[in-house]
mmCIF file of N, CA and C in Angstrom:
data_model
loop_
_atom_site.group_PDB
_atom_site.id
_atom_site.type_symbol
_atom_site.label_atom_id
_atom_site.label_comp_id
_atom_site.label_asym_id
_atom_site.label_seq_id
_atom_site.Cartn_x
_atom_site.Cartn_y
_atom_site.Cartn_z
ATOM 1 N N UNK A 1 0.844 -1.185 0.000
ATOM 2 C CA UNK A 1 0.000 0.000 0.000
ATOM 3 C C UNK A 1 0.883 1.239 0.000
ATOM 4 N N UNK A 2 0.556 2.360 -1.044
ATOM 5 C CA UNK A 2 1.667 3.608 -0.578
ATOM 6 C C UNK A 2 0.959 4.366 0.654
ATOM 7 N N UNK A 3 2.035 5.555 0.375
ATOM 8 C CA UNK A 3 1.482 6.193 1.392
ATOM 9 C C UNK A 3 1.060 7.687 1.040
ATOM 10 N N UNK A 4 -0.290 8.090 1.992
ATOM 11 C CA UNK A 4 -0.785 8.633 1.951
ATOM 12 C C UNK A 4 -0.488 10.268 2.309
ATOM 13 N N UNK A 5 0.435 10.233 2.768
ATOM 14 C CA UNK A 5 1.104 11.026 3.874
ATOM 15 C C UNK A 5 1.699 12.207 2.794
ATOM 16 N N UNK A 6 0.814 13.669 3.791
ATOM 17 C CA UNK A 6 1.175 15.053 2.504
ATOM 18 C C UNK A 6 2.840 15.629 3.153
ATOM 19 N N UNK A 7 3.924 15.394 1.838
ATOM 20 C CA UNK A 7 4.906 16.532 2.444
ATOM 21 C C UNK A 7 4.843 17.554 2.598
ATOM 22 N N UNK A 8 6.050 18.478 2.959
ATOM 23 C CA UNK A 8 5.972 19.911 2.384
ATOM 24 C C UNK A 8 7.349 19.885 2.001
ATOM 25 N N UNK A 9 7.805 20.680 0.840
ATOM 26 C CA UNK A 9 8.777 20.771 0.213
ATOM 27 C C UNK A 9 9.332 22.756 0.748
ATOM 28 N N UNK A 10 10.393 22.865 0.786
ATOM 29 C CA UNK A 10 10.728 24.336 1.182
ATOM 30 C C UNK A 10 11.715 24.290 -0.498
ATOM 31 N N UNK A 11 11.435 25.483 -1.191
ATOM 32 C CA UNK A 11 12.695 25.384 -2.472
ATOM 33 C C UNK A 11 13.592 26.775 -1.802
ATOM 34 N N UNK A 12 14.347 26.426 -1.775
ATOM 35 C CA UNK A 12 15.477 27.843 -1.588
ATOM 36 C C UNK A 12 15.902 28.191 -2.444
ATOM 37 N N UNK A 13 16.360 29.411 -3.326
ATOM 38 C CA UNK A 13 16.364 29.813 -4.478
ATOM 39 C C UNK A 13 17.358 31.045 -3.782
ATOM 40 N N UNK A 14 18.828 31.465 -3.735
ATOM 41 C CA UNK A 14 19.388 32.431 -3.350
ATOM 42 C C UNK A 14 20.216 32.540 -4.682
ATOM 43 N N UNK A 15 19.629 33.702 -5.098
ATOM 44 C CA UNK A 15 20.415 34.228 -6.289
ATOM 45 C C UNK A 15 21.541 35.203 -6.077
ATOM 46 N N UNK A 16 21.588 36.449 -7.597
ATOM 47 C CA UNK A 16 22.607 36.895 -7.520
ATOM 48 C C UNK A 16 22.387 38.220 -6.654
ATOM 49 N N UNK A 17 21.030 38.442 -6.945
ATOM 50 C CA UNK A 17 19.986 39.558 -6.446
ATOM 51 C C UNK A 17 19.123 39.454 -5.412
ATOM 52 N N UNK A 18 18.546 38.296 -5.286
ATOM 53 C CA UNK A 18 17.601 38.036 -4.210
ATOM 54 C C UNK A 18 17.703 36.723 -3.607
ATOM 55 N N UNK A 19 16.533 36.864 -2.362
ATOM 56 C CA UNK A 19 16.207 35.134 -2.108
ATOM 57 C C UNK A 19 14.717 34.713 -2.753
ATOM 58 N N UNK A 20 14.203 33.671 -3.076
ATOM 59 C CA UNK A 20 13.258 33.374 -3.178
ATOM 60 C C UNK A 20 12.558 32.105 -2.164
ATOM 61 N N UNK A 21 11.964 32.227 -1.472
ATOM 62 C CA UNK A 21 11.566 30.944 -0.835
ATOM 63 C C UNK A 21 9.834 30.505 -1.545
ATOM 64 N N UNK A 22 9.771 29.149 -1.609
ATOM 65 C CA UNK A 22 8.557 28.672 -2.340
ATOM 66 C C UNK A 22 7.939 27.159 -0.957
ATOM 67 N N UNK A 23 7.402 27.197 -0.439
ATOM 68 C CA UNK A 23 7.069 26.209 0.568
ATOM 69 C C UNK A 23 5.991 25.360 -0.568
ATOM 70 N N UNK A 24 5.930 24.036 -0.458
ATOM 71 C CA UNK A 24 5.407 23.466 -1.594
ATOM 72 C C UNK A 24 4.270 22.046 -1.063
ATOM 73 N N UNK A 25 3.480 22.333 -1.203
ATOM 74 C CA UNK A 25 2.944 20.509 -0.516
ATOM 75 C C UNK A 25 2.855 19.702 -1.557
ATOM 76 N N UNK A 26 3.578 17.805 -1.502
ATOM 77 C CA UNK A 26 3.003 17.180 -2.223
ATOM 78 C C UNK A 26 2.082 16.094 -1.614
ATOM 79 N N UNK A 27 0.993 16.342 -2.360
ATOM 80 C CA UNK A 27 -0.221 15.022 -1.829
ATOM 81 C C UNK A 27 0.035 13.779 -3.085
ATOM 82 N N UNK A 28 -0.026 12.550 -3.067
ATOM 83 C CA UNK A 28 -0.376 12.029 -3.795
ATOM 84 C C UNK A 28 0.408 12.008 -4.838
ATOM 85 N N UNK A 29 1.303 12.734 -4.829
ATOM 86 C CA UNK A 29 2.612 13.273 -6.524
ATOM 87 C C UNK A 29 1.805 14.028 -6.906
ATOM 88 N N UNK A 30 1.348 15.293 -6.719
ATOM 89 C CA UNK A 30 0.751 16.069 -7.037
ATOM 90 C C UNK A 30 1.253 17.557 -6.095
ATOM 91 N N UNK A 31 2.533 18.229 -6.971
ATOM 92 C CA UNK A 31 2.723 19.603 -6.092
ATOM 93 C C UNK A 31 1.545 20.749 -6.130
ATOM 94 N N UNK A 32 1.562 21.270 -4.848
ATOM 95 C CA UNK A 32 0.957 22.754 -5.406
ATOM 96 C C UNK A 32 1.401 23.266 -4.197
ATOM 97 N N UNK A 33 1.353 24.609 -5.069
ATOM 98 C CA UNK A 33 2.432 25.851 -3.977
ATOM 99 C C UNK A 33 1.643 26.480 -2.827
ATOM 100 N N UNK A 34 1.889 26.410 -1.576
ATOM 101 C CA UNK A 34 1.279 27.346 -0.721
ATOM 102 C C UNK A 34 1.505 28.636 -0.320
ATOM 103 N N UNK A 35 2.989 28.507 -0.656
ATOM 104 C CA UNK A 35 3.381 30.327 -0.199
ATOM 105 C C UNK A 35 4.413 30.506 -0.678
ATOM 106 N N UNK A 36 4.666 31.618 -1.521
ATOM 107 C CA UNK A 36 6.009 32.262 -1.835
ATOM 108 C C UNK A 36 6.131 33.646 -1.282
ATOM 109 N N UNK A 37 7.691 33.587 -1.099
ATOM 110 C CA UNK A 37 8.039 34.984 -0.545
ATOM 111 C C UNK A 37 9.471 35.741 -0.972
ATOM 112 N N UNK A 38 9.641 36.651 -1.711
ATOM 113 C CA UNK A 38 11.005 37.109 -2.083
ATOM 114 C C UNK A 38 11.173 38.281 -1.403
ATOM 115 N N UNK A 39 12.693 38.616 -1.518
ATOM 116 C CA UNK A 39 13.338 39.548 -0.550
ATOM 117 C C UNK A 39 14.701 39.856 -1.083
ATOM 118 N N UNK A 40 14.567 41.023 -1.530
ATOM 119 C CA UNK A 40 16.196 41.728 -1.955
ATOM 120 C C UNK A 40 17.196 42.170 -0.480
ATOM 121 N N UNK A 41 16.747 42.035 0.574
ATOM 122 C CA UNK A 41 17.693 42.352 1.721
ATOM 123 C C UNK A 41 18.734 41.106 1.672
ATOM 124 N N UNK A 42 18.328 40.052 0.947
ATOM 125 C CA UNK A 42 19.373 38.698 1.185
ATOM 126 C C UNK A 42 19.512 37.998 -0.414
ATOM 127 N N UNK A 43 21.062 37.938 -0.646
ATOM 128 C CA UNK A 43 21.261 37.701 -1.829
ATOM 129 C C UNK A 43 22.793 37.259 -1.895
ATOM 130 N N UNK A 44 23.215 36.493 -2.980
ATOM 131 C CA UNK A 44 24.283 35.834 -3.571
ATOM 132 C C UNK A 44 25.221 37.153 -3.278
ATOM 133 N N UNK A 45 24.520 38.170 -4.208
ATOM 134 C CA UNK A 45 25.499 39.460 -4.068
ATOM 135 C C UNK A 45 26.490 40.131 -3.016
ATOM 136 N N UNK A 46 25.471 40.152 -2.250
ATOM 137 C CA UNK A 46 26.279 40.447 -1.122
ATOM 138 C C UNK A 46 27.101 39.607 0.017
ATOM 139 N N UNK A 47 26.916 38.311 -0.097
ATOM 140 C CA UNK A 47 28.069 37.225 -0.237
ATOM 141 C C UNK A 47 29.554 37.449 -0.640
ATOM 142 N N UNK A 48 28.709 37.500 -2.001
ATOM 143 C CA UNK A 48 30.304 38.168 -2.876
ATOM 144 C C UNK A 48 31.092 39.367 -2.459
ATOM 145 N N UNK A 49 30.370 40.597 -2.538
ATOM 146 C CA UNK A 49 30.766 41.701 -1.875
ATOM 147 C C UNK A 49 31.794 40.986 -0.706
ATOM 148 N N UNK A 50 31.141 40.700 0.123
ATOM 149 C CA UNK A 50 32.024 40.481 1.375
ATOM 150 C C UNK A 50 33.465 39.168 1.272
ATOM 151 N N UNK A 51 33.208 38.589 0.591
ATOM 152 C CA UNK A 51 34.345 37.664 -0.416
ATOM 153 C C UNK A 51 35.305 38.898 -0.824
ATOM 154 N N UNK A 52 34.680 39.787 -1.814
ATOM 155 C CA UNK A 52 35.677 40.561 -2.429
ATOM 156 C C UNK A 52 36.263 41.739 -1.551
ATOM 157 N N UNK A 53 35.639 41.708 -0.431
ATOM 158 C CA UNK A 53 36.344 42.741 0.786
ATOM 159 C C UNK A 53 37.468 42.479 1.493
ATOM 160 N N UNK A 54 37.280 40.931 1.882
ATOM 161 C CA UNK A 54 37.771 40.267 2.885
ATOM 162 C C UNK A 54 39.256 39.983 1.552
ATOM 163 N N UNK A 55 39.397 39.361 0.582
ATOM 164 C CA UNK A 55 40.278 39.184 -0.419
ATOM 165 C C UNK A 55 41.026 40.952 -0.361
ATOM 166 N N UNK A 56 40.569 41.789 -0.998
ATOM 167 C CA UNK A 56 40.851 43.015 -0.694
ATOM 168 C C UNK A 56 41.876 43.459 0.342
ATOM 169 N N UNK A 57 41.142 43.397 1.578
ATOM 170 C CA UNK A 57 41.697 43.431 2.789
ATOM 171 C C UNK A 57 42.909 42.614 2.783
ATOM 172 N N UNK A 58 43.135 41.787 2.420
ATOM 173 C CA UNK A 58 44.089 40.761 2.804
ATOM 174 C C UNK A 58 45.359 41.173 1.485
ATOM 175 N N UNK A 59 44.908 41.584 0.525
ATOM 176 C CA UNK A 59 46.243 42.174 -0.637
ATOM 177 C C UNK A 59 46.398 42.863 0.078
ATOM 178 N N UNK A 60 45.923 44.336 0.613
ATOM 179 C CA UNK A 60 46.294 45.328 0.928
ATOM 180 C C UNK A 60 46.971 45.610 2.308
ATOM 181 N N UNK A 61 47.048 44.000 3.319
ATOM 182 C CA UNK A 61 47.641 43.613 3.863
ATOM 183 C C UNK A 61 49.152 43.479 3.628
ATOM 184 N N UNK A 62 49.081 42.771 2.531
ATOM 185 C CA UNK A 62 50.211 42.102 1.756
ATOM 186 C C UNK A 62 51.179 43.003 1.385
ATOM 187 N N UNK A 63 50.372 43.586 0.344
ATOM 188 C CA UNK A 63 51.283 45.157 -0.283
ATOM 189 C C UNK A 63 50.858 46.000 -0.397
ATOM 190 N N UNK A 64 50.265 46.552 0.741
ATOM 191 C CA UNK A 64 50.031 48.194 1.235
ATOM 192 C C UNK A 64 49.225 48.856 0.219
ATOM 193 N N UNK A 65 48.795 48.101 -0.773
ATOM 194 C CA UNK A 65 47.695 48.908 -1.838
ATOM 195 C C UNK A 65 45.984 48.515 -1.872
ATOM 196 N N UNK A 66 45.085 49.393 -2.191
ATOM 197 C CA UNK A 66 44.156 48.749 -2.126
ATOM 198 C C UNK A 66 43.184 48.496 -3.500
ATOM 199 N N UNK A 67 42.937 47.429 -3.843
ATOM 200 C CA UNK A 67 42.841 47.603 -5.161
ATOM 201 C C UNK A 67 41.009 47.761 -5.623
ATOM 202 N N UNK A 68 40.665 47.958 -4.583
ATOM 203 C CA UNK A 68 39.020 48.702 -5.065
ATOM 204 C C UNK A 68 39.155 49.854 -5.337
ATOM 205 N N UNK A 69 40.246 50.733 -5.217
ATOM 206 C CA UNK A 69 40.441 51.767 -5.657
ATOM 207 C C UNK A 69 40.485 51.870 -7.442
ATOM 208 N N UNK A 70 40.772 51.129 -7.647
ATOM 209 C CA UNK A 70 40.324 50.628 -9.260
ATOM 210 C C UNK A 70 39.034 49.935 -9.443
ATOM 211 N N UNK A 71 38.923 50.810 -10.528
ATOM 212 C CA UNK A 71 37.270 50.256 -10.926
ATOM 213 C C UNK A 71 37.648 49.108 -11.666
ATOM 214 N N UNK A 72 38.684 48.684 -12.557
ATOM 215 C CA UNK A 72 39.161 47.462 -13.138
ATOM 216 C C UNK A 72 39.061 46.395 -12.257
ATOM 217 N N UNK A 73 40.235 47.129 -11.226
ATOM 218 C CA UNK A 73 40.802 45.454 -10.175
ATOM 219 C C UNK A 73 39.520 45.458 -9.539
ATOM 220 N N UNK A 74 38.626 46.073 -9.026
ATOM 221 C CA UNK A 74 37.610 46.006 -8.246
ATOM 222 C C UNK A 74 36.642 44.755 -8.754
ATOM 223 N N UNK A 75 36.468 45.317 -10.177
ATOM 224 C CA UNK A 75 35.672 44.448 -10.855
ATOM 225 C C UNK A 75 36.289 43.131 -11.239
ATOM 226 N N UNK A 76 37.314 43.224 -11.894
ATOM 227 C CA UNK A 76 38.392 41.811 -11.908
ATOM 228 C C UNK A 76 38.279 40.795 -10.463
ATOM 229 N N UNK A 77 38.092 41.428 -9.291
ATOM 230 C CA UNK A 77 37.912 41.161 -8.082
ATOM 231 C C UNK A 77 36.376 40.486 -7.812
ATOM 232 N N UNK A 78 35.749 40.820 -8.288
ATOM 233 C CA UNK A 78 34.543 40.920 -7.652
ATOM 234 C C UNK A 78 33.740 39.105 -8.612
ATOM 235 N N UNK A 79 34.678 39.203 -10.009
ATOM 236 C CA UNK A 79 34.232 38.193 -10.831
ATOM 237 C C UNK A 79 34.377 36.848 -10.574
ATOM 238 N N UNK A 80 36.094 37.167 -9.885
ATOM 239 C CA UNK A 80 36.980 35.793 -9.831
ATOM 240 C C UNK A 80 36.390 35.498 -8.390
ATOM 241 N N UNK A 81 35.395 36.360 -7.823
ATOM 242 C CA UNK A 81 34.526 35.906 -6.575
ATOM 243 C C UNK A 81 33.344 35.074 -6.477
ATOM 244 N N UNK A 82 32.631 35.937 -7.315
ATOM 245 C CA UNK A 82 31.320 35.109 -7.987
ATOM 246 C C UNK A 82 31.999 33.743 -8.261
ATOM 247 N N UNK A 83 32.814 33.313 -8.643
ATOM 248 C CA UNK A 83 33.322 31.900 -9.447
ATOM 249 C C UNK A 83 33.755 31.240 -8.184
ATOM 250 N N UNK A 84 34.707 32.059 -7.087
ATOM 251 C CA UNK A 84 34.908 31.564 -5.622
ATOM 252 C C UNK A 84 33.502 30.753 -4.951
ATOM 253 N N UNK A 85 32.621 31.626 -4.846
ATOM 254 C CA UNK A 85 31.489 30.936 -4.130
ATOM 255 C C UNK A 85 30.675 30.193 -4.602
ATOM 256 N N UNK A 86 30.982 29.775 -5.958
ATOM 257 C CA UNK A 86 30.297 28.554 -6.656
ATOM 258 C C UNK A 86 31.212 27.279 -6.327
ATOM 259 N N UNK A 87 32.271 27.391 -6.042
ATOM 260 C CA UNK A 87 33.461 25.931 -5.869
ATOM 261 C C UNK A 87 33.148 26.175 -4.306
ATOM 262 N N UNK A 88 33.329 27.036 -3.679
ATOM 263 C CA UNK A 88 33.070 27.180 -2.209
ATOM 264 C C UNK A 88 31.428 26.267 -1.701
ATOM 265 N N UNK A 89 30.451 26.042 -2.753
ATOM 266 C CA UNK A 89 29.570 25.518 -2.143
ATOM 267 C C UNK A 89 29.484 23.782 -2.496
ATOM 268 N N UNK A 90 30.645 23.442 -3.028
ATOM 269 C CA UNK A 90 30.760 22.147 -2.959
ATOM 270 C C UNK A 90 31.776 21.810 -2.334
ATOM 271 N N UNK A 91 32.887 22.732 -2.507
ATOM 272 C CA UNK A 91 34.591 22.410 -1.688
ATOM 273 C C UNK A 91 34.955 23.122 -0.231
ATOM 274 N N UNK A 92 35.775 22.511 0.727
ATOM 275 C CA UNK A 92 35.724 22.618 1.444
ATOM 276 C C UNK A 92 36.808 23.827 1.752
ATOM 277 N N UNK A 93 37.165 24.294 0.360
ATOM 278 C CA UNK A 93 38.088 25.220 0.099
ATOM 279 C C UNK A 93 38.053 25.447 -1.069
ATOM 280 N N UNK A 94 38.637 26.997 -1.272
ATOM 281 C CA UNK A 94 38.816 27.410 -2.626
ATOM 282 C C UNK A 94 39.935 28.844 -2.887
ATOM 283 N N UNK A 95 40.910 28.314 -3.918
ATOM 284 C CA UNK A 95 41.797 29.763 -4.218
ATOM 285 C C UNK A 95 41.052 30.630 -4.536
ATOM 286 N N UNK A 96 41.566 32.312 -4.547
ATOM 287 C CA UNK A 96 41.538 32.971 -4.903
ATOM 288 C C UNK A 96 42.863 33.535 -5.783
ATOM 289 N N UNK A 97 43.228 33.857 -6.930
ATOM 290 C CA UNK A 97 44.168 33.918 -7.567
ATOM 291 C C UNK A 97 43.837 35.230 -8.903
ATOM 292 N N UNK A 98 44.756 35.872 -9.269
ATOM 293 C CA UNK A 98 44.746 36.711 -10.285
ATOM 294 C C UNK A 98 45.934 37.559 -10.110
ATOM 295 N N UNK A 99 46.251 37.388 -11.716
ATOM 296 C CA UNK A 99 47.562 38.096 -11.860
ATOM 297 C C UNK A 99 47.867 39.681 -11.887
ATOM 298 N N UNK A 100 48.574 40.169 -11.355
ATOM 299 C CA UNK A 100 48.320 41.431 -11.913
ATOM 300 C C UNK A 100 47.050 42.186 -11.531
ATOM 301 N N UNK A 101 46.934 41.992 -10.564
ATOM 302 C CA UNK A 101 45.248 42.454 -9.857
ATOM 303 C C UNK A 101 45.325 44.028 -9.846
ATOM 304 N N UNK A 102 46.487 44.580 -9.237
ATOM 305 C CA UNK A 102 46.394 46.125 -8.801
ATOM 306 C C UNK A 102 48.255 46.552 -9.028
ATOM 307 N N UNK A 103 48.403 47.850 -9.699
ATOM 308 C CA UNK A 103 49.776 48.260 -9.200
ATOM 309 C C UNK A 103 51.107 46.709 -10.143
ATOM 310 N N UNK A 104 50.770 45.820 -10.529
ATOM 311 C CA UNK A 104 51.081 44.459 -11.300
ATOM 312 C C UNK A 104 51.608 43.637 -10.670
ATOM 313 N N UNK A 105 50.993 43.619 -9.062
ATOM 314 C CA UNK A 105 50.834 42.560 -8.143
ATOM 315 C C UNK A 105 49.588 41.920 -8.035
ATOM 316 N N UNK A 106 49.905 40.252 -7.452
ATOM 317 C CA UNK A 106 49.042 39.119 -7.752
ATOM 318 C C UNK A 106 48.572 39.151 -6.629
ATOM 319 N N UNK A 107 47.326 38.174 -6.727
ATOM 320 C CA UNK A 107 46.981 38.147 -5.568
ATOM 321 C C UNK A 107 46.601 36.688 -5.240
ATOM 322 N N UNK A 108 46.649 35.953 -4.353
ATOM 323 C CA UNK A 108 47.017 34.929 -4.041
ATOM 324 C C UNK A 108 46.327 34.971 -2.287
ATOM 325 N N UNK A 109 45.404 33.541 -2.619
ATOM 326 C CA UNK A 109 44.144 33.343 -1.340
ATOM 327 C C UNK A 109 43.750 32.098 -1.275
ATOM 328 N N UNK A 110 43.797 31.998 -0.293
ATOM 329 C CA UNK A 110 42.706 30.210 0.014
ATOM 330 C C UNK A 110 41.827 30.716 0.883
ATOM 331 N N UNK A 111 40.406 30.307 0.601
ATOM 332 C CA UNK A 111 39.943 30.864 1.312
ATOM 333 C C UNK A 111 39.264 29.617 2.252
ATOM 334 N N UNK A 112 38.613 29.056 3.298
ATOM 335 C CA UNK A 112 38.322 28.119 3.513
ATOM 336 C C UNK A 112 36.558 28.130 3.757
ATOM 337 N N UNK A 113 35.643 27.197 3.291
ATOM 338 C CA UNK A 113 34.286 27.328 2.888
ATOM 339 C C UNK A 113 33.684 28.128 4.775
ATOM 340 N N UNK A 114 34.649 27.227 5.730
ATOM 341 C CA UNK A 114 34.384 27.938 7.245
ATOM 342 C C UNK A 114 34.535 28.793 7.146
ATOM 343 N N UNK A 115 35.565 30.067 6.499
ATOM 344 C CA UNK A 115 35.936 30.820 6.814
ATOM 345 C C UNK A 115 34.820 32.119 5.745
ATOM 346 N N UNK A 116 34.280 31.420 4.470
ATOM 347 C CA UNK A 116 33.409 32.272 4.164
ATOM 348 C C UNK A 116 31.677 32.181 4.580
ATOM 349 N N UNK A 117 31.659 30.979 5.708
ATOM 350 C CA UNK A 117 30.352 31.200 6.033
ATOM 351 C C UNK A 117 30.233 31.974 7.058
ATOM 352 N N UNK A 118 31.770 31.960 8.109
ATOM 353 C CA UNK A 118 31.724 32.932 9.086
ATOM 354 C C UNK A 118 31.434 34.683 8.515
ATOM 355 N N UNK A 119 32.703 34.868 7.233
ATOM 356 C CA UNK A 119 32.461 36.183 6.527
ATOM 357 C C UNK A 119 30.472 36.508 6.336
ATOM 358 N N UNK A 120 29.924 35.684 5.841
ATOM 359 C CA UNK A 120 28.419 35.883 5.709
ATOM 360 C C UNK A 120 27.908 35.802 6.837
ATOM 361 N N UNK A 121 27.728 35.494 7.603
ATOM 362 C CA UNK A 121 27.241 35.120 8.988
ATOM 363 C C UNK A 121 25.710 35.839 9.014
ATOM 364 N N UNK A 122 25.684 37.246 9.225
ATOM 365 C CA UNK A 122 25.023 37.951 8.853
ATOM 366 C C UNK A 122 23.901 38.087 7.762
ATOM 367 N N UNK A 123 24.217 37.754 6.784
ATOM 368 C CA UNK A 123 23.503 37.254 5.584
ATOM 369 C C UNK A 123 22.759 36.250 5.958
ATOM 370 N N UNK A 124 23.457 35.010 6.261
ATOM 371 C CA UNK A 124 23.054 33.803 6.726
ATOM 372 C C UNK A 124 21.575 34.190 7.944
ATOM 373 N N UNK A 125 21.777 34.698 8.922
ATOM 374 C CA UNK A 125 20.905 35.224 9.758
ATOM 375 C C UNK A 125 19.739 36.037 9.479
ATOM 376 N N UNK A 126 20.053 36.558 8.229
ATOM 377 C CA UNK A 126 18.759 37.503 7.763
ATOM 378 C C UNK A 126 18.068 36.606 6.835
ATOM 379 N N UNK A 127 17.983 35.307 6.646
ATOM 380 C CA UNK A 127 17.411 34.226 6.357
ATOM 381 C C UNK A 127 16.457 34.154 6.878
ATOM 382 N N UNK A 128 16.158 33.778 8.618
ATOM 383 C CA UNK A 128 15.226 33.693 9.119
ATOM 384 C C UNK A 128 14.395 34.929 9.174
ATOM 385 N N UNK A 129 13.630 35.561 9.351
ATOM 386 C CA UNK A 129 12.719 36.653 9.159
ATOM 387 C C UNK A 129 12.268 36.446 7.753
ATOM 388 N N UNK A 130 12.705 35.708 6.759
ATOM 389 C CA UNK A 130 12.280 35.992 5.007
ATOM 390 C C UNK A 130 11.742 34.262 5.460
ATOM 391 N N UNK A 131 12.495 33.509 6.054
ATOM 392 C CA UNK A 131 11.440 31.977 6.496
ATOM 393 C C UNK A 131 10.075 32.619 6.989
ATOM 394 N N UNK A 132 10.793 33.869 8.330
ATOM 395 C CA UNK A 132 9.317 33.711 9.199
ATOM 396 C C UNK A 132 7.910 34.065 8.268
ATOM 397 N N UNK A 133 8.297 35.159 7.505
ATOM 398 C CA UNK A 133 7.496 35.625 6.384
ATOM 399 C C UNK A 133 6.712 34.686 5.505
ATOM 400 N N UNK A 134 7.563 33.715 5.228
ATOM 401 C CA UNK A 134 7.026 32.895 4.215
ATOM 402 C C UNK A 134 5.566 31.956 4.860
ATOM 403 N N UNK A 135 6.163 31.039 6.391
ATOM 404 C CA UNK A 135 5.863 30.639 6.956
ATOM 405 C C UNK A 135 4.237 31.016 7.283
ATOM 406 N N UNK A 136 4.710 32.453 7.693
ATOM 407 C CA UNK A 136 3.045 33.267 7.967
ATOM 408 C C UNK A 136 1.814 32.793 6.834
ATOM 409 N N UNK A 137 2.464 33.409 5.817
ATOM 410 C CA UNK A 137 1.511 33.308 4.939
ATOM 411 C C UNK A 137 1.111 31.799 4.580
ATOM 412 N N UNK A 138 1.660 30.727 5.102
ATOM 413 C CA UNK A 138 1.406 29.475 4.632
ATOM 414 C C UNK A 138 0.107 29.439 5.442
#
């Protein structure tokens, strides 16, 4: 005999821009949505941002320059980040590397996946309130 028994499915959807949460019931193999809720206060983006700060911080550690002061290296910075936190969400580590970043010094990083969930922390935390939201309306 199967079973009868209704789930609920939560989809998390954290983009580059927003979060999306979708709470989902299935009866029977049959989805239908009960509540969605999006929110630009929490996003991929600002992940990155703080990736590309903390990297930042740490050249300008290195060799006394800071290279957001360039709109190039900033952006050169900010790309080879986006690409960081995609290997960061399967590896338990990930370089940061680029030649010639600022001034025609490299920059050179490991970053460790602990060490960028601590950097988000914050982010991570403004999660709940966009659950509680969702939740309500279910």
């Amino acid at each position: 005999a199967g079973s009868t028994a209704i789930e609920r499915v939560l989809v998390f959807d954290l983009g580059g821009g927003s979060l999306s949460l979708t709470l989902m019931k299935v009866d029977r193999g049959i989805m239908t949505v009960d509540a969605t809720h999006s929110t630009t206060t929490v996003s991929g983006g600002e992940m990155v941002k703080k990736l590309a700060a903390f990297a930042a911080k740490a050249f300008k550690r290195k060799v006394g320059a800071d290279p957001l002061e360039s709109k190039k290296s900033a952006t050169r910075l900010t790309n080879v980040c986006e690409g960081t936190l995609r290997i960061l969400s399967n590896a338990p580590r990930a370089d940061i590397e680029i030649e010639s970043l600022y001034e025609g010094c490299d920059l050179r990083l490991q970053v460790s996946r602990a060490r960028f969930e601590d950097l988000c922390l914050d982010v991570w935390k403004s999660v709940g309130p966009a659950l509680d939201e969702l939740l309500a309306k279910a």
